[in-house]
mmCIF file of C-alpha atoms in Angstrom:
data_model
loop_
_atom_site.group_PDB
_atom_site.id
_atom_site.type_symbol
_atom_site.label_atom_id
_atom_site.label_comp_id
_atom_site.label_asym_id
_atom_site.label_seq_id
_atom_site.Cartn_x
_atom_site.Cartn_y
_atom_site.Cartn_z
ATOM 1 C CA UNK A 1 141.073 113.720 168.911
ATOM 2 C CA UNK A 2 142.353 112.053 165.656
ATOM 3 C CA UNK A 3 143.711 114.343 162.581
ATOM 4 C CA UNK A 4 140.906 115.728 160.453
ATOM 5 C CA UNK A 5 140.308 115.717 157.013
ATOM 6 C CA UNK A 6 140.000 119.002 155.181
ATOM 7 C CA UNK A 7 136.571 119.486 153.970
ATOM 8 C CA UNK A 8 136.571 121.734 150.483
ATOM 9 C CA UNK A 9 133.882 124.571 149.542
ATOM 10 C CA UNK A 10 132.912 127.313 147.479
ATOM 11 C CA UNK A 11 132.011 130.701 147.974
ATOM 12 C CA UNK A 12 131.042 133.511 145.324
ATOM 13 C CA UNK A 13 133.162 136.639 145.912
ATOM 14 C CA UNK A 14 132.389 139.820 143.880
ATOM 15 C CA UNK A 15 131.633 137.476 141.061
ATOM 16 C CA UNK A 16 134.216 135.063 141.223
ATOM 17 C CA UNK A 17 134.561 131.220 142.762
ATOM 18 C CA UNK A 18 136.738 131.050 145.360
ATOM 19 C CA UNK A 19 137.682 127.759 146.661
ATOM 20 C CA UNK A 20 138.625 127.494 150.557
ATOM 21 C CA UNK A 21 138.554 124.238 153.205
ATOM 22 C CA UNK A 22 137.639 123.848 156.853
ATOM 23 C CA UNK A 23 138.471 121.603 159.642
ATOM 24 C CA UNK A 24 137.849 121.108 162.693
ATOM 25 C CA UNK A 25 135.048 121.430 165.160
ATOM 26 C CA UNK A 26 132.264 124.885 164.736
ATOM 27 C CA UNK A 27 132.527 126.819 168.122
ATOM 28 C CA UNK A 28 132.484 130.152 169.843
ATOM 29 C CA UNK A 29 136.493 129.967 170.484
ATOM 30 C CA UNK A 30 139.097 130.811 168.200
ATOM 31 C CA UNK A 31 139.765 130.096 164.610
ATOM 32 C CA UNK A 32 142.983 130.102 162.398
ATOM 33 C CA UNK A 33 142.508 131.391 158.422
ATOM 34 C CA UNK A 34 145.826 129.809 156.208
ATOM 35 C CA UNK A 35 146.980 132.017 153.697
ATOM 36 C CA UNK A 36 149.187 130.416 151.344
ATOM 37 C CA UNK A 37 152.105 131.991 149.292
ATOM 38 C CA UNK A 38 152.757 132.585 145.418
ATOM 39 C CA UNK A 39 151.885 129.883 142.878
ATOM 40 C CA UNK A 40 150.560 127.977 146.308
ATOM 41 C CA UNK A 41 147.334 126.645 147.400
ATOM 42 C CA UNK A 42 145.313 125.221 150.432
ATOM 43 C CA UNK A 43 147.309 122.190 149.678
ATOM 44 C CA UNK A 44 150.578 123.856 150.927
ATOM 45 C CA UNK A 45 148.818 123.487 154.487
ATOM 46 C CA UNK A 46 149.001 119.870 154.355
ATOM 47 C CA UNK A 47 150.723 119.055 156.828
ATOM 48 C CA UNK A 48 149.468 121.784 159.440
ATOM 49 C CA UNK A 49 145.537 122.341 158.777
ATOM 50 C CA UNK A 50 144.557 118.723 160.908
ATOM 51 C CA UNK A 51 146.759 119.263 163.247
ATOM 52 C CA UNK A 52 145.605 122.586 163.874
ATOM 53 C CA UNK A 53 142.343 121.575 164.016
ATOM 54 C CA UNK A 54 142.909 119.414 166.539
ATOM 55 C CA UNK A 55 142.377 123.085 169.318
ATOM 56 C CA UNK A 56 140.919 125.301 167.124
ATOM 57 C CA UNK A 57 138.240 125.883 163.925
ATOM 58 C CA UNK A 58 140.750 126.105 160.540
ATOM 59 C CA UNK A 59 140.384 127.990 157.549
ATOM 60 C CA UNK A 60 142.165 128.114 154.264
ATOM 61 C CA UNK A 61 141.201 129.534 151.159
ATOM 62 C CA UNK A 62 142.883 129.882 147.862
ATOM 63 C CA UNK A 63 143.856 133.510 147.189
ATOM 64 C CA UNK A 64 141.886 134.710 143.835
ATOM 65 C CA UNK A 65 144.151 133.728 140.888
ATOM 66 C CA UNK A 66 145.582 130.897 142.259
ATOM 67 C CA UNK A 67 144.759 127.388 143.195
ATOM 68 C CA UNK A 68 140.931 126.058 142.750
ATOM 69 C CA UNK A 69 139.890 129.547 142.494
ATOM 70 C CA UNK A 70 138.629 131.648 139.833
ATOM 71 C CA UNK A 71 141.772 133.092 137.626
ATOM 72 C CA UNK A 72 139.955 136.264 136.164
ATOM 73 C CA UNK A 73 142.221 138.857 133.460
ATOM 74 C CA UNK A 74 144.410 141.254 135.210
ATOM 75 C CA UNK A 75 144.791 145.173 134.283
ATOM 76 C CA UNK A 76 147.638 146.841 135.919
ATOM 77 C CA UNK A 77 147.704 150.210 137.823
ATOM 78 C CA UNK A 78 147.736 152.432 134.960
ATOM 79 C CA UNK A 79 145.648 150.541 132.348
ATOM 80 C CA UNK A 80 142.014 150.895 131.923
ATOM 81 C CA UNK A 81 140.545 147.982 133.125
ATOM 82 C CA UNK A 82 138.794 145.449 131.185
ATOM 83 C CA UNK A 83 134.908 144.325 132.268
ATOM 84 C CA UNK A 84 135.700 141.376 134.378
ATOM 85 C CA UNK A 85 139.445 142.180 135.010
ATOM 86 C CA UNK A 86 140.986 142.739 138.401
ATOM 87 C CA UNK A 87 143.636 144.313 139.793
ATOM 88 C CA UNK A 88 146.118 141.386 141.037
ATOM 89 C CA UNK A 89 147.521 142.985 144.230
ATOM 90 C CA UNK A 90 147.593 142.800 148.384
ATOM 91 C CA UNK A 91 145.084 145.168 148.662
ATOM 92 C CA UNK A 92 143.083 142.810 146.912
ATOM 93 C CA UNK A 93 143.679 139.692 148.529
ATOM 94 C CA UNK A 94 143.467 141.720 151.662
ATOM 95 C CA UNK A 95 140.081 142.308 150.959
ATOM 96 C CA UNK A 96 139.329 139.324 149.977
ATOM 97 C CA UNK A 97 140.444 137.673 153.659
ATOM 98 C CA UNK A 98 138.539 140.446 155.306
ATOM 99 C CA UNK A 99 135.437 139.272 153.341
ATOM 100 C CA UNK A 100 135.878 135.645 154.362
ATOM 101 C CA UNK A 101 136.173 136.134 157.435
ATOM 102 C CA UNK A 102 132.588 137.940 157.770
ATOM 103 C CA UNK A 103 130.652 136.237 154.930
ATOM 104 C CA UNK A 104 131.594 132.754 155.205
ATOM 105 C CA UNK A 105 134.194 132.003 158.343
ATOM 106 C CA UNK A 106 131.390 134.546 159.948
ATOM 107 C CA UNK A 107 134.166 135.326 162.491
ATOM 108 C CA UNK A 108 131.871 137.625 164.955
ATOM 109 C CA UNK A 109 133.797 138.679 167.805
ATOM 110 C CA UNK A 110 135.914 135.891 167.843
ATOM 111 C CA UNK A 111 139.484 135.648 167.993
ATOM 112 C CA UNK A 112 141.339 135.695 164.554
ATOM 113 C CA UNK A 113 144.709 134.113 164.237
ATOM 114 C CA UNK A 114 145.841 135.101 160.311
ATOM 115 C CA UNK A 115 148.825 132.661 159.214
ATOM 116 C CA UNK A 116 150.217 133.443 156.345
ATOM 117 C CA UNK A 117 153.137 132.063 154.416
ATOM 118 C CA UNK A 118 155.631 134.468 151.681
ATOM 119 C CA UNK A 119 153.297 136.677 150.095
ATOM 120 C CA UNK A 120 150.137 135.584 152.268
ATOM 121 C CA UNK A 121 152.091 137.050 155.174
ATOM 122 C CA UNK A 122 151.859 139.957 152.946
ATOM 123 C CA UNK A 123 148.327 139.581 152.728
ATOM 124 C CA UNK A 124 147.876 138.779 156.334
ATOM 125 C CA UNK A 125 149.201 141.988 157.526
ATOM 126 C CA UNK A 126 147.677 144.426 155.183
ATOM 127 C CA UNK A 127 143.902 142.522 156.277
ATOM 128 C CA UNK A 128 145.101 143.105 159.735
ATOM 129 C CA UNK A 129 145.417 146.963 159.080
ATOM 130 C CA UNK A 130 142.125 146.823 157.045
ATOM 131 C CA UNK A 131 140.335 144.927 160.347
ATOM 132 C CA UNK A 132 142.177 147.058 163.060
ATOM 133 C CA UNK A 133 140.719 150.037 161.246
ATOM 134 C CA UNK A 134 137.174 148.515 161.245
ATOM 135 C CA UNK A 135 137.600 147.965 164.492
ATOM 136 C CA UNK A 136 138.032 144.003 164.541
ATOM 137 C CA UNK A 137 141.732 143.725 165.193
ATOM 138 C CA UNK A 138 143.292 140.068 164.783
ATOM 139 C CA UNK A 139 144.012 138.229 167.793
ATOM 140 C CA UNK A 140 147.540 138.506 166.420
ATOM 141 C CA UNK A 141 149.241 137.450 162.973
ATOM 142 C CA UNK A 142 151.929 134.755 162.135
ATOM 143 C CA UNK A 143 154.457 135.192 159.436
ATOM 144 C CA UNK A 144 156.055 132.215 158.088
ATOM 145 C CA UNK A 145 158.821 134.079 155.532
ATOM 146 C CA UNK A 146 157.172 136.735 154.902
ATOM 147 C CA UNK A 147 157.642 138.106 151.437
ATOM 148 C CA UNK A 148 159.226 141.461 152.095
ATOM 149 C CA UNK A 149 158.705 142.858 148.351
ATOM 150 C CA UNK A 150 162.151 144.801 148.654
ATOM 151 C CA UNK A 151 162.241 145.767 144.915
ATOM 152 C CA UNK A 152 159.707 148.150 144.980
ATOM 153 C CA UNK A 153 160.505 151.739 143.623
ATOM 154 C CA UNK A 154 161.665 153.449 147.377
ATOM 155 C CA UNK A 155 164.300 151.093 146.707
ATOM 156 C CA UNK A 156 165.957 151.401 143.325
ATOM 157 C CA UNK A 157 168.719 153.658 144.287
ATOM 158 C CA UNK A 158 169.888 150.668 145.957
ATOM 159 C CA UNK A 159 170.407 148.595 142.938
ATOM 160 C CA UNK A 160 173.730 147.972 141.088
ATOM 161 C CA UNK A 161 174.147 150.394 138.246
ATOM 162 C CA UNK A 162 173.262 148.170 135.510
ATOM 163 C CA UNK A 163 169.896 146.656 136.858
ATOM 164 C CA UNK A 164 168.819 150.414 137.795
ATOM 165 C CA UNK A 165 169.745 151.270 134.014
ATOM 166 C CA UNK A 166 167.705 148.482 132.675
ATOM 167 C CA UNK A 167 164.549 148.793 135.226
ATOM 168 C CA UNK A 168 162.465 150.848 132.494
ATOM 169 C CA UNK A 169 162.949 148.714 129.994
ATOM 170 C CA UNK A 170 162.380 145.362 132.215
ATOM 171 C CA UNK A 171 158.989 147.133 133.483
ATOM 172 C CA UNK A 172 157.880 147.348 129.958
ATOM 173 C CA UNK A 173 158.395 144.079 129.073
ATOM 174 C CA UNK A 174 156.807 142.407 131.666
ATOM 175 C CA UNK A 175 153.616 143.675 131.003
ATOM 176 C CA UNK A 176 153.637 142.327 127.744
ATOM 177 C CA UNK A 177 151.123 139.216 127.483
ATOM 178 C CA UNK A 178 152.852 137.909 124.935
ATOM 179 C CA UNK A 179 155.449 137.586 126.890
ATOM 180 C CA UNK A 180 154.395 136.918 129.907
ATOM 181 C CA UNK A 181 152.070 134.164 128.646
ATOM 182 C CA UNK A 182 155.528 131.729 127.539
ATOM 183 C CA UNK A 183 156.834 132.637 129.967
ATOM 184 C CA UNK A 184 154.648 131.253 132.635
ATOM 185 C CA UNK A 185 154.320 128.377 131.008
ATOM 186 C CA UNK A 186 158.027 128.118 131.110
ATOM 187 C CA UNK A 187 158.582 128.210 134.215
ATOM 188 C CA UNK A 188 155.070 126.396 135.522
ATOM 189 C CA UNK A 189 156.808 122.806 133.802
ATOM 190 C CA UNK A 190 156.689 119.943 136.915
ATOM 191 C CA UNK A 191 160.770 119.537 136.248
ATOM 192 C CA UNK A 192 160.901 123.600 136.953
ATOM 193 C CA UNK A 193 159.029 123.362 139.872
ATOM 194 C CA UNK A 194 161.057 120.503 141.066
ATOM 195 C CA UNK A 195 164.248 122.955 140.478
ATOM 196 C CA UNK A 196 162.824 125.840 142.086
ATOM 197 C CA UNK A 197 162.115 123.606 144.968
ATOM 198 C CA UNK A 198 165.562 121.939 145.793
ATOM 199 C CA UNK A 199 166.324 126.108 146.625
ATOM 200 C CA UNK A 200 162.869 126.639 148.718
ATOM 201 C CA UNK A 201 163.457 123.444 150.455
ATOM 202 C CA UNK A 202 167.247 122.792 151.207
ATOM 203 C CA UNK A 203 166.598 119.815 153.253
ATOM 204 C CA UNK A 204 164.838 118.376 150.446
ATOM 205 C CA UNK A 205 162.100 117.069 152.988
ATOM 206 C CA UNK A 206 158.742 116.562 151.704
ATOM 207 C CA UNK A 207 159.764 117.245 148.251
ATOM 208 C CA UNK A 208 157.460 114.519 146.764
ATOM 209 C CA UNK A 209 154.925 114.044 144.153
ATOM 210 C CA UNK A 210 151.629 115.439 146.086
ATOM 211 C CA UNK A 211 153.597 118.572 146.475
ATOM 212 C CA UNK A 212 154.672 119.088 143.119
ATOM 213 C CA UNK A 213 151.070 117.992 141.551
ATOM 214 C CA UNK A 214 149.420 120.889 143.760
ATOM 215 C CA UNK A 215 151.971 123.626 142.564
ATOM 216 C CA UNK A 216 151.605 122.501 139.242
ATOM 217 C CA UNK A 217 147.950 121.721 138.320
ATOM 218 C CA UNK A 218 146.536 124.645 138.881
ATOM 219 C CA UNK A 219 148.834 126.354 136.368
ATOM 220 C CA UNK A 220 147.066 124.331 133.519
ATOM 221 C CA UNK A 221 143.600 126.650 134.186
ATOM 222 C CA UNK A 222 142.784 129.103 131.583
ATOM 223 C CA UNK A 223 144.089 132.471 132.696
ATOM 224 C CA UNK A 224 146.244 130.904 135.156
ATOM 225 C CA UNK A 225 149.212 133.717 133.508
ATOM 226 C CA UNK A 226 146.676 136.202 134.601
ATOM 227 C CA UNK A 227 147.901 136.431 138.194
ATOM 228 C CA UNK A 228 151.143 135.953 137.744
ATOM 229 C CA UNK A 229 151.225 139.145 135.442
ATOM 230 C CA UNK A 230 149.726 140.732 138.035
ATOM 231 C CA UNK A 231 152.040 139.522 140.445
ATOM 232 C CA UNK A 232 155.452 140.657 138.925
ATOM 233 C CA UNK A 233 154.414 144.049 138.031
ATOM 234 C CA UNK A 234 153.695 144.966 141.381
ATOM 235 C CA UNK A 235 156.596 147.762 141.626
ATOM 236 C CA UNK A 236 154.839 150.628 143.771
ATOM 237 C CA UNK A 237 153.063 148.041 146.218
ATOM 238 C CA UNK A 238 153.549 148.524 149.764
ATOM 239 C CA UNK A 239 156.155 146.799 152.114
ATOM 240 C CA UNK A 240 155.887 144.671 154.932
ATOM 241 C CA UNK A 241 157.737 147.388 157.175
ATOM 242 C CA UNK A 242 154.776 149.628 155.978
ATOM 243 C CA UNK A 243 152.533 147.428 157.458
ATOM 244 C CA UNK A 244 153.967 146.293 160.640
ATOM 245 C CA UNK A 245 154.242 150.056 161.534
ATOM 246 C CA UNK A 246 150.660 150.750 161.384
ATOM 247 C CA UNK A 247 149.993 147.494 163.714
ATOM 248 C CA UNK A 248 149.310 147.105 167.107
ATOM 249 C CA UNK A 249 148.184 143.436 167.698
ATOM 250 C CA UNK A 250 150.534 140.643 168.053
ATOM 251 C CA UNK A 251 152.899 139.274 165.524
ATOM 252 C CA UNK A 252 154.994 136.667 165.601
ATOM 253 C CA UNK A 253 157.239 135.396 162.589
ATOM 254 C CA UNK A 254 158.573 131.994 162.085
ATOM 255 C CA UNK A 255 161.436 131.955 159.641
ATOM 256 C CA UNK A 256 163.812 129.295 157.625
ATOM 257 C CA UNK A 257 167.666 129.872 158.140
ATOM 258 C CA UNK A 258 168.586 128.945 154.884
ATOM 259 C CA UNK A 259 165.540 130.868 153.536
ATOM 260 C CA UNK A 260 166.811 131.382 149.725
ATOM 261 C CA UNK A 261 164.673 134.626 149.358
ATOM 262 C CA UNK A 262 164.130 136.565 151.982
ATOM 263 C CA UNK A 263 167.065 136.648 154.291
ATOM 264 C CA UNK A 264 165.864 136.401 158.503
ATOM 265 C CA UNK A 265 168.428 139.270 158.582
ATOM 266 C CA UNK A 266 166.107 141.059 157.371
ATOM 267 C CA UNK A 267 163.298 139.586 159.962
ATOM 268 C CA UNK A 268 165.961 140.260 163.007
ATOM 269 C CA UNK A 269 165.538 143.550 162.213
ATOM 270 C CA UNK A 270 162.175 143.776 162.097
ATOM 271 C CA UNK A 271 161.813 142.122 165.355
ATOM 272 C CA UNK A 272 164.605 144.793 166.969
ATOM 273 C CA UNK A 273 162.352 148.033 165.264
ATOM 274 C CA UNK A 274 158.618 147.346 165.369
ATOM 275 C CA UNK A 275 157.105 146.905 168.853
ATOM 276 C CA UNK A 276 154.418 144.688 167.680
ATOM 277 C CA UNK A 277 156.781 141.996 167.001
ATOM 278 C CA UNK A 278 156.726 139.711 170.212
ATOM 279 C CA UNK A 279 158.628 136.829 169.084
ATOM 280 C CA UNK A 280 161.309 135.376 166.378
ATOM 281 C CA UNK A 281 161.422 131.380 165.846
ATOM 282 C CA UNK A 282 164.715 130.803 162.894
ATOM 283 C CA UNK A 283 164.239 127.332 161.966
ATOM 284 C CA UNK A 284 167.971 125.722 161.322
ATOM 285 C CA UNK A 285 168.365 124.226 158.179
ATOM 286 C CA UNK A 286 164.819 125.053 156.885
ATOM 287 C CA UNK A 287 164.282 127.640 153.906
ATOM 288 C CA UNK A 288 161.011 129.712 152.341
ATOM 289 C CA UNK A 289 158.642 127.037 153.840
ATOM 290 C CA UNK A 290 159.190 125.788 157.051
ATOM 291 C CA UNK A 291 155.319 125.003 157.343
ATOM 292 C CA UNK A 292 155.727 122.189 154.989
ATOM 293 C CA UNK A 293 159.497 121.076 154.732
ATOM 294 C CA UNK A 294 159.453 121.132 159.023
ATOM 295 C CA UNK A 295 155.580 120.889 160.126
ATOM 296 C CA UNK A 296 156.430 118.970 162.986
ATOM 297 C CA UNK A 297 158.653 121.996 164.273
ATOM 298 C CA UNK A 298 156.015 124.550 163.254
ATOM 299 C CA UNK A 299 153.288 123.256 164.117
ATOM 300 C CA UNK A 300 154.780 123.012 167.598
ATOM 301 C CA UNK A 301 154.925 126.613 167.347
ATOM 302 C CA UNK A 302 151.859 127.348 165.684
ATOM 303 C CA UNK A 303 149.850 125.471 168.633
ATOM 304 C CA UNK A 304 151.431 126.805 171.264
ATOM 305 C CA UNK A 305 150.680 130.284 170.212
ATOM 306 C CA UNK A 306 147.402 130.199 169.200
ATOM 307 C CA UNK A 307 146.120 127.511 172.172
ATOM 308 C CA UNK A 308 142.800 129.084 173.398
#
């Protein structure tokens, strides 16, 4: 079967346009949803979602806030919130997935397979709790470098002196629009992206144009700030340890070794503590997105654990 194409859609979700693609052929068997990672979009999956599709039904959608989808005003935890305003936050995004899956991927009884890349390996797992407790567990989730949001609040004591001084202070000011809003557009420039990416991506494979054009554009939408305010003043949120504790479906984690961000130290010893974990794959010489800097080698993976 040859390599197929993506096809984009729309769906309205609690008011706002989501954007999502399928591919693949419509059957009773198993289906894979894509959840992409921060400032991401379906287009991160480039290089897995056809050759996924090639044993099972694939889904990605773009998270609300980012890519083609709506990009609605955030209010934070303790503001009042604004009519049309969300809540930027893995409970919502959660939700979101959980949503999809019945309105539009109208999963049924079959098997799920949630992929989910930095923080939608976040999102992954809290929709798995949210499904397991509805009573439509996952077939299992895959976690390609997880986010692991270790600077919550159980965790200042942990932080040098200084930075736990200046944590109040920091927290105030990033909740300022007016700063947040420069900001953003700051660090959304193409020649930042390209910087951030020569750390994400140490091999510097598949660092090209298309992948720099589909971070950047959709930071160019009005309210496209929105999400990211949302994003970075997400202190109290839950943790990925949180998660995987309450779980007991299959997950499996995929992982760069030179992973910039969030060390596979750190994913050792989640595999050696939570019992759900059945399996580890570190990636030599691949960092915070294996899927597209080494698709050959995860999508290797990827097939052989979801085959039907």
């Amino acid at each position: 079967m040859s390599e197929a194409a993506p096809a984009d859609h729309s769906w309205l979700w609690q008011g706002h346009r989501i954007h999502w693609t399928r591919s693949g052929d419509a059957a009773a068997g198993p289906l894979a949803l894509l959840i992409h990672g921060f400032g991401a979009s379906v287009g991160h999956w480039r290089h897995n979602q056809p050759v996924l599709a090639q044993k099972v039904e694939v889904f990605a959608l773009d998270l609300l806030g980012f890519g083609a989808s709506d990009k609605p005003r955030s209010y934070l935890v303790d503001e009042p919130p604004e009519p049309g305003a969300v809540r930027y936050c893995f409970d919502l995004w959660a939700q979101q997935v959980v949503d999809f899956l019945t309105e539009v991927a109208q999963a049924g009884e079959r098997p799920v397979h949630l992929i989910g890349n930095s923080i939608g390996g976040m999102v992954a797992l809290d929709a798995a709790v949210l499904l397991s407790e509805a009573g439509r567990p996952p077939a299992q989730v895959i976690l390609i470098d997880c986010a692991q949001r270790t600077l919550d609040e159980k965790r200042v004591a942990q932080l040098p002196p200084l930075e736990r001084a200046s944590r109040p202070a920091v927290k105030a000011l990033v909740r300022q629009r007016w700063l947040i809003a420069p900001l953003f557009r700051f660090l959304a420039r193409p020649a930042f992206i390209r910087q951030v990416l020569r750390q994400a991506y140490p091999s510097g494979e598949n660092v090209d144009e298309e992948l720099i054009a589909l971070l950047h554009r959709p930071s160019t939408d009005p309210g496209a700030s929105e999400s990211f305010r949302g994003f970075i003043n997400l202190f109290e949120d839950h943790l990925a340890p949180d998660l995987l504790a309450r779980l007991q479906l299959p997950v499996r984690m995929i992982w760069g070794a030179e992973d910039p961000w969030e060390s596979p130290a750190e994913a050792r010893r989640w595999r050696d503590t939570y019992a759900c974990i059945q399996a580890l794959e570190v990636l030599p010489g691949a960092g915070h997105c294996p899927h597209d800097e080494r698709p050959e080698a995860v999508n290797a993976l990827l097939l052989d654990w979801i085959d039907p």
